[in-house]
Amino acid sequence: MIKVSIVGAKGRMGSHVVEAVKAAQDTSLALTLDAGDDLTRITPENTDVVVEFTVPSVSLDNVLALVAQGVNVVVGTTGWTDEKLDQVRDALAKAPRENQSVFIAPNFAISAVLADYFAKVAAPYFESAEVIELHHPNKVDAPSGTAIHTARAIAEARQDAGLGAVPDNTQTDGGSRGQVVDGIHVHAVRLRGLNAHEEVLFGNAGEQLTIRADSFDRISFMPGVLLAVRKIASGTYPGLTVGLDHFLNL
Ligand SMILES: NC(=O)c1ccc[n+]([C@@H]2O[C@H](COP(=O)([O-])OP(=O)(O)OC[C@H]3O[C@@H](n4cnc5c(N)ncnc54)[C@H](O)[C@@H]3O)[C@@H](O)[C@H]2O)c1
Ligand SMILES: O=C(O)C1=N[C@H](C(=O)O)CCC1
């Protein structure tokens, strides 16, 4: 049995993870913590893997504390920058146990991971590319972690293919062209009734490709979370791993 503790257990995602861990045959629920609870209660003796779904402003501190306490962490919270990832790498280098792991995924839904993958494949073949993400209005961060990840992947694939900047003759903006992530425009919609959705638009003269992923229910993230828990518990991914694609043979 893999002993799993959950940080952010009362949240929209954390509460789904509690149920998923209880329902799976090979995982057992250890501790469920939320804001104000004492993280030091989580130890290598009571926990094999911690699942962390909180808020971007606290996630880094939680991960650093948990690594220092000797436990492996699977993180779904967004807001990760290169600087924050470097801090996690540094913490892992000084971790108390050998081969400790942190796994971070901007999105655990297979539809979103594949959309990201297909976008990378398509990117070198199109002059224009833009990303639109659409989420529920309770979300605190914009643009979504997934959209930032997708935009970066598209930018990298374009650069590797020797493509230049996307064509854009906008003279006045006023914010309507969205946030520019590594040269790719990213637009965020917040709408009651939505959950988590992303569209990647590619354009050439006379043609368009649209890649769209729709996550209608948070249950869609649970197989990915459990897959990550199993992979990290297996001990074969020491250090920091970012992205569920690493576990999908893509
Ligand atoms: N990776 C994915 O697939 C995926 C999917 C959905 C959401 N998310 C991300 O997960 C995060 C959480 O989303 P949500 O919808 O569950 O949010 P939420 O606001 O419903 O839940 C966050 C929970 O964290 C708790 N919390 C706040 N500070 C804390 C602290 N210091 N220690 C412990 N708990 C603390 C809150 O009390 C709350 O219960 C967001 O960053 C969101 O973007 C990622
Ligand atoms: O509901 C959220 O909040 C989500 N956040 C992640 C993101 O920002 O990419 C993943 C999708 C759901």
PDB file of N, CA, C and O and ligand atoms in Angstrom, residues 12-13 76 78 106-108 135-136 139-141 143-147 195-196 218 221, ligand 2:
ATOM      1  N   ARG A  12     -11.107  22.262  -3.667  1.00  0.00           N
ATOM      2  CA  ARG A  12     -11.841  21.599  -4.764  1.00  0.00           C
ATOM      3  C   ARG A  12     -11.069  20.382  -5.268  1.00  0.00           C
ATOM      4  O   ARG A  12     -11.630  19.306  -5.461  1.00  0.00           O
ATOM      5  N   MET A  13      -9.762  20.540  -5.501  1.00  0.00           N
ATOM      6  CA  MET A  13      -8.963  19.414  -5.986  1.00  0.00           C
ATOM      7  C   MET A  13      -8.611  18.454  -4.854  1.00  0.00           C
ATOM      8  O   MET A  13      -8.731  17.233  -4.996  1.00  0.00           O
ATOM      9  N   GLY A  76       0.176  19.657  -7.725  1.00  0.00           N
ATOM     10  CA  GLY A  76      -0.703  20.090  -8.809  1.00  0.00           C
ATOM     11  C   GLY A  76      -0.938  21.584  -8.809  1.00  0.00           C
ATOM     12  O   GLY A  76      -1.506  22.129  -9.763  1.00  0.00           O
ATOM     13  N   THR A  78      -0.489  25.484  -9.277  1.00  0.00           N
ATOM     14  CA  THR A  78       0.139  26.223 -10.374  1.00  0.00           C
ATOM     15  C   THR A  78       1.039  27.344  -9.840  1.00  0.00           C
ATOM     16  O   THR A  78       1.215  27.491  -8.635  1.00  0.00           O
ATOM     17  N   PRO A 106       1.415  20.832 -14.386  1.00  0.00           N
ATOM     18  CA  PRO A 106       0.418  21.898 -14.530  1.00  0.00           C
ATOM     19  C   PRO A 106      -0.966  21.347 -14.804  1.00  0.00           C
ATOM     20  O   PRO A 106      -1.973  22.011 -14.532  1.00  0.00           O
ATOM     21  N   ASN A 107      -1.031  20.115 -15.320  1.00  0.00           N
ATOM     22  CA  ASN A 107      -2.339  19.530 -15.618  1.00  0.00           C
ATOM     23  C   ASN A 107      -2.236  18.004 -15.578  1.00  0.00           C
ATOM     24  O   ASN A 107      -1.338  17.434 -16.189  1.00  0.00           O
ATOM     25  N   PHE A 108      -3.168  17.372 -14.849  1.00  0.00           N
ATOM     26  CA  PHE A 108      -3.165  15.912 -14.727  1.00  0.00           C
ATOM     27  C   PHE A 108      -4.175  15.245 -15.657  1.00  0.00           C
ATOM     28  O   PHE A 108      -4.306  14.019 -15.629  1.00  0.00           O
ATOM     29  N   HIS A 135     -11.691  28.982 -17.901  1.00  0.00           N
ATOM     30  CA  HIS A 135     -11.845  28.317 -16.604  1.00  0.00           C
ATOM     31  C   HIS A 135     -13.026  28.870 -15.815  1.00  0.00           C
ATOM     32  O   HIS A 135     -13.555  29.940 -16.118  1.00  0.00           O
ATOM     33  N   HIS A 136     -13.333  28.151 -14.729  1.00  0.00           N
ATOM     34  CA  HIS A 136     -14.348  28.581 -13.749  1.00  0.00           C
ATOM     35  C   HIS A 136     -13.894  29.897 -13.095  1.00  0.00           C
ATOM     36  O   HIS A 136     -12.678  30.144 -12.951  1.00  0.00           O
ATOM     37  N   LYS A 139     -11.162  30.493 -10.013  1.00  0.00           N
ATOM     38  CA  LYS A 139      -9.713  30.320 -10.172  1.00  0.00           C
ATOM     39  C   LYS A 139      -8.990  31.625  -9.827  1.00  0.00           C
ATOM     40  O   LYS A 139      -9.403  32.691 -10.287  1.00  0.00           O
ATOM     41  N   VAL A 140      -7.876  31.524  -9.042  1.00  0.00           N
ATOM     42  CA  VAL A 140      -7.214  32.753  -8.583  1.00  0.00           C
ATOM     43  C   VAL A 140      -6.101  33.234  -9.512  1.00  0.00           C
ATOM     44  O   VAL A 140      -5.704  34.392  -9.453  1.00  0.00           O
ATOM     45  N   ASP A 141      -5.575  32.351 -10.364  1.00  0.00           N
ATOM     46  CA  ASP A 141      -4.444  32.759 -11.213  1.00  0.00           C
ATOM     47  C   ASP A 141      -4.851  32.789 -12.685  1.00  0.00           C
ATOM     48  O   ASP A 141      -5.641  31.979 -13.153  1.00  0.00           O
ATOM     49  N   PRO A 143      -2.777  33.872 -16.633  1.00  0.00           N
ATOM     50  CA  PRO A 143      -3.355  32.724 -17.308  1.00  0.00           C
ATOM     51  C   PRO A 143      -3.058  31.424 -16.559  1.00  0.00           C
ATOM     52  O   PRO A 143      -2.239  31.396 -15.638  1.00  0.00           O
ATOM     53  N   SER A 144      -3.721  30.362 -16.952  1.00  0.00           N
ATOM     54  CA  SER A 144      -3.569  29.075 -16.265  1.00  0.00           C
ATOM     55  C   SER A 144      -2.134  28.558 -16.403  1.00  0.00           C
ATOM     56  O   SER A 144      -1.434  28.867 -17.384  1.00  0.00           O
ATOM     57  N   GLY A 145      -1.735  27.741 -15.424  1.00  0.00           N
ATOM     58  CA  GLY A 145      -0.414  27.113 -15.497  1.00  0.00           C
ATOM     59  C   GLY A 145      -0.283  26.279 -16.764  1.00  0.00           C
ATOM     60  O   GLY A 145       0.786  26.231 -17.391  1.00  0.00           O
ATOM     61  N   THR A 146      -1.375  25.634 -17.148  1.00  0.00           N
ATOM     62  CA  THR A 146      -1.351  24.801 -18.355  1.00  0.00           C
ATOM     63  C   THR A 146      -1.087  25.642 -19.597  1.00  0.00           C
ATOM     64  O   THR A 146      -0.288  25.277 -20.464  1.00  0.00           O
ATOM     65  N   ALA A 147      -1.769  26.791 -19.697  1.00  0.00           N
ATOM     66  CA  ALA A 147      -1.608  27.645 -20.879  1.00  0.00           C
ATOM     67  C   ALA A 147      -0.180  28.192 -20.978  1.00  0.00           C
ATOM     68  O   ALA A 147       0.394  28.269 -22.077  1.00  0.00           O
ATOM     69  N   ASN A 195     -15.237  24.494 -16.358  1.00  0.00           N
ATOM     70  CA  ASN A 195     -14.283  23.910 -15.411  1.00  0.00           C
ATOM     71  C   ASN A 195     -12.879  24.286 -15.885  1.00  0.00           C
ATOM     72  O   ASN A 195     -12.344  25.319 -15.488  1.00  0.00           O
ATOM     73  N   ALA A 196     -12.272  23.483 -16.774  1.00  0.00           N
ATOM     74  CA  ALA A 196     -10.908  23.777 -17.257  1.00  0.00           C
ATOM     75  C   ALA A 196     -10.819  23.396 -18.734  1.00  0.00           C
ATOM     76  O   ALA A 196     -11.030  22.227 -19.085  1.00  0.00           O
ATOM     77  N   ARG A 218     -13.679  17.642 -12.286  1.00  0.00           N
ATOM     78  CA  ARG A 218     -12.358  17.436 -11.649  1.00  0.00           C
ATOM     79  C   ARG A 218     -11.995  15.965 -11.547  1.00  0.00           C
ATOM     80  O   ARG A 218     -10.836  15.627 -11.325  1.00  0.00           O
ATOM     81  N   PHE A 221      -8.966  14.663 -13.522  1.00  0.00           N
ATOM     82  CA  PHE A 221      -7.563  14.803 -13.102  1.00  0.00           C
ATOM     83  C   PHE A 221      -7.080  13.606 -12.265  1.00  0.00           C
ATOM     84  O   PHE A 221      -5.879  13.444 -12.062  1.00  0.00           O
TER      85      PHE A 221
HETATM   86  O1  LIG B   2      -9.175  24.798 -11.896  1.00  0.00           O
HETATM   87  C1  LIG B   2      -8.003  25.198 -11.956  1.00  0.00           C
HETATM   88  O2  LIG B   2      -7.565  26.139 -11.260  1.00  0.00           O
HETATM   89  C2  LIG B   2      -7.071  24.538 -12.890  1.00  0.00           C
HETATM   90  N1  LIG B   2      -5.825  24.903 -12.879  1.00  0.00           N
HETATM   91  C3  LIG B   2      -4.776  24.328 -13.649  1.00  0.00           C
HETATM   92  C4  LIG B   2      -4.094  25.393 -14.485  1.00  0.00           C
HETATM   93  O3  LIG B   2      -4.005  26.545 -14.057  1.00  0.00           O
HETATM   94  O4  LIG B   2      -3.590  25.057 -15.557  1.00  0.00           O
HETATM   95  C5  LIG B   2      -5.175  23.114 -14.437  1.00  0.00           C
HETATM   96  C6  LIG B   2      -6.582  23.119 -14.879  1.00  0.00           C
HETATM   97  C7  LIG B   2      -7.559  23.445 -13.754  1.00  0.00           C
END
